[in-house]
mmCIF file of C-alpha atoms in Angstrom:
data_model
loop_
_atom_site.group_PDB
_atom_site.id
_atom_site.type_symbol
_atom_site.label_atom_id
_atom_site.label_comp_id
_atom_site.label_asym_id
_atom_site.label_seq_id
_atom_site.Cartn_x
_atom_site.Cartn_y
_atom_site.Cartn_z
ATOM 1 C CA MET A 1 96.546 86.714 86.955
ATOM 2 C CA SER A 2 98.942 87.893 84.291
ATOM 3 C CA ASN A 3 101.982 85.662 83.805
ATOM 4 C CA ASP A 4 104.245 88.707 83.465
ATOM 5 C CA PHE A 5 103.085 90.136 86.781
ATOM 6 C CA TYR A 6 103.460 86.760 88.465
ATOM 7 C CA ILE A 7 106.974 86.303 87.087
ATOM 8 C CA THR A 8 108.181 89.824 87.870
ATOM 9 C CA SER A 9 106.389 90.639 91.115
ATOM 10 C CA ILE A 10 105.472 87.427 92.897
ATOM 11 C CA LEU A 11 108.050 84.770 91.990
ATOM 12 C CA PRO A 12 111.051 86.833 93.161
ATOM 13 C CA HIS A 13 109.382 87.023 96.601
ATOM 14 C CA ALA A 14 107.772 83.574 96.655
ATOM 15 C CA GLY A 15 110.041 82.354 99.461
ATOM 16 C CA LEU A 16 108.911 85.144 101.763
ATOM 17 C CA ILE A 17 105.255 84.720 100.817
ATOM 18 C CA ILE A 18 105.487 80.967 101.440
ATOM 19 C CA LYS A 19 107.215 81.495 104.799
ATOM 20 C CA LEU A 20 104.525 83.931 105.934
ATOM 21 C CA CYS A 21 101.695 81.653 104.796
ATOM 22 C CA ARG A 22 103.269 78.630 106.501
ATOM 23 C CA ALA A 23 103.564 80.615 109.743
ATOM 24 C CA TYR A 24 99.784 80.820 109.927
ATOM 25 C CA THR A 25 98.966 77.131 109.465
ATOM 26 C CA ASP A 26 100.247 73.559 109.515
ATOM 27 C CA SER A 27 97.560 72.354 107.111
ATOM 28 C CA GLN A 28 98.510 72.023 103.432
ATOM 29 C CA GLN A 29 94.971 72.966 102.403
ATOM 30 C CA ASP A 30 95.036 76.151 104.490
ATOM 31 C CA PHE A 31 98.536 76.990 103.256
ATOM 32 C CA GLU A 32 97.393 76.737 99.642
ATOM 33 C CA ASP A 33 94.393 78.956 100.397
ATOM 34 C CA PHE A 34 96.592 81.528 102.200
ATOM 35 C CA TYR A 35 99.161 81.539 99.399
ATOM 36 C CA GLN A 36 96.497 82.000 96.736
ATOM 37 C CA GLU A 37 94.841 84.793 98.733
ATOM 38 C CA ALA A 38 98.184 86.555 99.316
ATOM 39 C CA CYS A 39 98.991 86.420 95.603
ATOM 40 C CA LEU A 40 95.520 87.700 94.765
ATOM 41 C CA GLN A 41 95.868 90.634 97.185
ATOM 42 C CA ILE A 42 99.293 91.510 95.756
ATOM 43 C CA TRP A 43 97.823 91.436 92.249
ATOM 44 C CA LYS A 44 94.839 93.579 93.292
ATOM 45 C CA SER A 45 97.112 96.216 94.817
ATOM 46 C CA ARG A 46 99.509 96.389 91.852
ATOM 47 C CA ASP A 47 98.072 99.648 90.500
ATOM 48 C CA ALA A 48 98.360 101.402 93.878
ATOM 49 C CA PHE A 49 102.026 100.461 94.351
ATOM 50 C CA GLN A 50 104.155 103.564 93.820
ATOM 51 C CA GLU A 51 107.668 102.039 93.930
ATOM 52 C CA LYS A 52 108.951 104.833 96.193
ATOM 53 C CA SER A 53 110.552 102.671 98.874
ATOM 54 C CA GLU A 54 114.277 102.099 99.037
ATOM 55 C CA SER A 55 115.463 98.534 98.787
ATOM 56 C CA ASN A 56 118.185 97.452 101.179
ATOM 57 C CA PHE A 57 118.463 93.908 99.880
#
């Protein structure tokens, strides 16, 4: 995974990703697997993301 992509696209949302992964398990091992898989899926979909949504944050 590219460091730039991780820094710009995953780290700013790490809290939300962690919260979602923790909601699915109470095991640290499973959490780590879920977090890694979520980051991988975000990275895999990076080329399909069109940045057309409006941000209300």
